[in-house]
């Protein structure tokens, strides 16, 4: 199977990053303090840094079998990033995502997340997909719920950003439950 195949939703295309996406990454989220405030990502990445990041992603598409990183596109414009890290031994995956502030509140992220979960269950045959968010960012939890994930609990002081520990709220979806609700 091709890693990071193109996925389609009613309004979005999830596809591999290309070098042409660097300006959208730079302007959309990698340099936006509001996007980065509840992520481990630090704002302030230069355009050159975005170009280097995309260059590494493109190399990984060709080198790693279970490498799944998508550019989230509204038509042809890159508005975010979503990735799936796979653990074959446990038939599970973990999802992380970013979305440009200009695209917030339009339902794009739950749509993209549900597509990645579908891919994980029905193309990769995973049993579990999970994601978490800083407790200070309940909007991300609403994204996970809208995508069909279930809140499982709180991981106290899971992440350290800028010397401050942050609790993380864990959500997950199971393949058997996903089949029932789809």
One Martini backbone bead per residue (centre of mass of N, CA, C, O) as a GRO file, in nm:
protein
  182
    1UNK     BB    1   0.098   0.035   0.020
    2UNK     BB    2   0.055   0.357   0.003
    3UNK     BB    3   0.173   0.617   0.147
    4UNK     BB    4  -0.021   0.870   0.174
    5UNK     BB    5  -0.296   0.885   0.056
    6UNK     BB    6  -0.554   1.012  -0.099
    7UNK     BB    7  -0.817   1.201   0.053
    8UNK     BB    8  -1.179   1.231   0.059
    9UNK     BB    9  -1.416   1.482   0.103
   10UNK     BB   10  -1.665   1.695   0.056
   11UNK     BB   11  -1.434   1.957   0.108
   12UNK     BB   12  -1.168   1.776   0.098
   13UNK     BB   13  -0.807   1.733   0.066
   14UNK     BB   14  -0.582   1.466   0.133
   15UNK     BB   15  -0.232   1.519   0.096
   16UNK     BB   16   0.063   1.557   0.000
   17UNK     BB   17   0.328   1.727   0.033
   18UNK     BB   18   0.468   2.023  -0.112
   19UNK     BB   19   0.677   2.280  -0.178
   20UNK     BB   20   0.426   2.480  -0.230
   21UNK     BB   21   0.332   2.474   0.092
   22UNK     BB   22   0.517   2.663   0.259
   23UNK     BB   23   0.360   2.935   0.272
   24UNK     BB   24   0.107   2.818   0.411
   25UNK     BB   25   0.251   2.719   0.661
   26UNK     BB   26   0.374   2.987   0.751
   27UNK     BB   27   0.098   3.157   0.753
   28UNK     BB   28  -0.111   2.948   0.896
   29UNK     BB   29   0.080   2.804   1.163
   30UNK     BB   30   0.404   2.821   1.213
   31UNK     BB   31   0.354   3.159   1.288
   32UNK     BB   32   0.107   3.116   1.498
   33UNK     BB   33   0.034   3.171   1.825
   34UNK     BB   34  -0.263   3.063   1.832
   35UNK     BB   35  -0.202   2.780   1.722
   36UNK     BB   36   0.056   2.710   1.923
   37UNK     BB   37  -0.038   2.737   2.228
   38UNK     BB   38  -0.162   2.407   2.225
   39UNK     BB   39   0.129   2.321   2.131
   40UNK     BB   40   0.453   2.203   2.074
   41UNK     BB   41   0.461   2.415   1.881
   42UNK     BB   42   0.657   2.678   1.772
   43UNK     BB   43   0.663   2.983   1.695
   44UNK     BB   44   0.861   3.123   1.414
   45UNK     BB   45   0.883   2.996   1.152
   46UNK     BB   46   1.035   2.998   0.874
   47UNK     BB   47   1.024   2.955   0.546
   48UNK     BB   48   1.275   2.776   0.540
   49UNK     BB   49   1.173   2.581   0.759
   50UNK     BB   50   0.928   2.485   0.596
   51UNK     BB   51   1.088   2.375   0.356
   52UNK     BB   52   1.246   2.165   0.525
   53UNK     BB   53   1.007   2.010   0.635
   54UNK     BB   54   0.896   1.923   0.357
   55UNK     BB   55   1.147   1.776   0.262
   56UNK     BB   56   1.131   1.558   0.483
   57UNK     BB   57   0.854   1.449   0.411
   58UNK     BB   58   0.920   1.362   0.121
   59UNK     BB   59   1.134   1.157   0.206
   60UNK     BB   60   0.947   0.983   0.390
   61UNK     BB   61   0.753   0.883   0.172
   62UNK     BB   62   1.004   0.703   0.044
   63UNK     BB   63   1.116   0.549   0.329
   64UNK     BB   64   0.834   0.502   0.480
   65UNK     BB   65   0.576   0.291   0.521
   66UNK     BB   66   0.433   0.428   0.799
   67UNK     BB   67   0.366   0.720   0.645
   68UNK     BB   68   0.125   0.978   0.772
   69UNK     BB   69   0.101   1.285   0.590
   70UNK     BB   70  -0.120   1.564   0.563
   71UNK     BB   71  -0.260   1.787   0.359
   72UNK     BB   72  -0.498   2.030   0.404
   73UNK     BB   73  -0.757   2.086   0.155
   74UNK     BB   74  -0.912   2.362   0.006
   75UNK     BB   75  -0.899   2.244  -0.260
   76UNK     BB   76  -0.574   2.382  -0.317
   77UNK     BB   77  -0.555   2.494  -0.029
   78UNK     BB   78  -0.349   2.504   0.241
   79UNK     BB   79  -0.478   2.463   0.599
   80UNK     BB   80  -0.313   2.193   0.695
   81UNK     BB   81  -0.243   1.922   0.936
   82UNK     BB   82  -0.223   1.551   0.928
   83UNK     BB   83  -0.145   1.269   1.147
   84UNK     BB   84  -0.031   0.915   1.149
   85UNK     BB   85   0.061   0.695   1.402
   86UNK     BB   86   0.190   0.364   1.389
   87UNK     BB   87   0.108   0.048   1.571
   88UNK     BB   88   0.124  -0.272   1.474
   89UNK     BB   89   0.136  -0.446   1.729
   90UNK     BB   90  -0.145  -0.284   1.843
   91UNK     BB   91  -0.337  -0.173   1.626
   92UNK     BB   92  -0.251   0.144   1.628
   93UNK     BB   93  -0.322   0.504   1.663
   94UNK     BB   94  -0.202   0.848   1.618
   95UNK     BB   95  -0.331   1.180   1.628
   96UNK     BB   96  -0.239   1.489   1.456
   97UNK     BB   97  -0.306   1.857   1.445
   98UNK     BB   98  -0.347   2.142   1.215
   99UNK     BB   99  -0.493   2.482   1.185
  100UNK     BB  100  -0.575   2.746   1.039
  101UNK     BB  101  -0.736   3.013   1.164
  102UNK     BB  102  -0.911   3.077   0.904
  103UNK     BB  103  -1.047   2.764   0.941
  104UNK     BB  104  -1.200   2.804   1.179
  105UNK     BB  105  -1.537   2.699   1.242
  106UNK     BB  106  -1.605   2.495   0.964
  107UNK     BB  107  -1.552   2.169   1.006
  108UNK     BB  108  -1.279   2.052   0.892
  109UNK     BB  109  -1.143   1.876   1.114
  110UNK     BB  110  -1.356   1.655   1.159
  111UNK     BB  111  -1.347   1.564   0.863
  112UNK     BB  112  -1.048   1.483   0.853
  113UNK     BB  113  -1.042   1.291   1.096
  114UNK     BB  114  -1.253   1.086   0.993
  115UNK     BB  115  -1.088   1.003   0.743
  116UNK     BB  116  -0.843   0.889   0.900
  117UNK     BB  117  -0.998   0.681   1.061
  118UNK     BB  118  -1.106   0.523   0.827
  119UNK     BB  119  -0.831   0.448   0.715
  120UNK     BB  120  -0.725   0.297   0.965
  121UNK     BB  121  -0.954   0.076   0.969
  122UNK     BB  122  -0.998   0.002   0.637
  123UNK     BB  123  -0.681   0.001   0.535
  124UNK     BB  124  -0.500  -0.084   0.809
  125UNK     BB  125  -0.652  -0.249   1.039
  126UNK     BB  126  -0.720  -0.103   1.285
  127UNK     BB  127  -0.850  -0.076   1.630
  128UNK     BB  128  -0.706   0.204   1.718
  129UNK     BB  129  -0.771   0.560   1.784
  130UNK     BB  130  -0.582   0.843   1.895
  131UNK     BB  131  -0.611   1.148   2.099
  132UNK     BB  132  -0.486   1.471   2.212
  133UNK     BB  133  -0.512   1.749   2.454
  134UNK     BB  134  -0.497   2.024   2.592
  135UNK     BB  135  -0.692   2.123   2.853
  136UNK     BB  136  -0.690   2.436   2.742
  137UNK     BB  137  -0.834   2.288   2.463
  138UNK     BB  138  -1.158   2.218   2.409
  139UNK     BB  139  -1.192   2.245   2.100
  140UNK     BB  140  -1.042   1.979   2.032
  141UNK     BB  141  -1.247   1.794   2.170
  142UNK     BB  142  -1.483   1.868   1.983
  143UNK     BB  143  -1.355   1.757   1.732
  144UNK     BB  144  -1.337   1.462   1.827
  145UNK     BB  145  -1.640   1.424   1.878
  146UNK     BB  146  -1.740   1.497   1.588
  147UNK     BB  147  -1.562   1.250   1.468
  148UNK     BB  148  -1.628   1.000   1.702
  149UNK     BB  149  -1.495   1.033   1.963
  150UNK     BB  150  -1.388   0.929   2.297
  151UNK     BB  151  -1.365   1.001   2.613
  152UNK     BB  152  -1.118   0.869   2.861
  153UNK     BB  153  -0.917   1.106   2.983
  154UNK     BB  154  -0.646   1.200   3.210
  155UNK     BB  155  -0.314   1.333   3.164
  156UNK     BB  156  -0.100   1.422   3.387
  157UNK     BB  157   0.156   1.608   3.291
  158UNK     BB  158   0.247   1.515   2.991
  159UNK     BB  159   0.339   1.807   2.911
  160UNK     BB  160   0.621   2.021   2.807
  161UNK     BB  161   0.607   2.385   2.789
  162UNK     BB  162   0.817   2.617   2.869
  163UNK     BB  163   0.830   2.471   3.170
  164UNK     BB  164   0.528   2.367   3.142
  165UNK     BB  165   0.277   2.177   3.259
  166UNK     BB  166   0.038   1.955   3.083
  167UNK     BB  167  -0.257   1.845   3.042
  168UNK     BB  168  -0.429   1.556   2.897
  169UNK     BB  169  -0.684   1.472   2.670
  170UNK     BB  170  -0.837   1.162   2.596
  171UNK     BB  171  -0.903   1.005   2.282
  172UNK     BB  172  -1.119   0.752   2.111
  173UNK     BB  173  -1.132   0.485   1.863
  174UNK     BB  174  -1.316   0.198   1.762
  175UNK     BB  175  -1.387  -0.015   1.520
  176UNK     BB  176  -1.656  -0.137   1.627
  177UNK     BB  177  -1.787   0.142   1.683
  178UNK     BB  178  -1.753   0.263   1.399
  179UNK     BB  179  -1.937   0.064   1.251
  180UNK     BB  180  -2.197   0.139   1.410
  181UNK     BB  181  -2.189   0.467   1.339
  182UNK     BB  182  -2.168   0.440   1.000
   0.00000   0.00000   0.00000
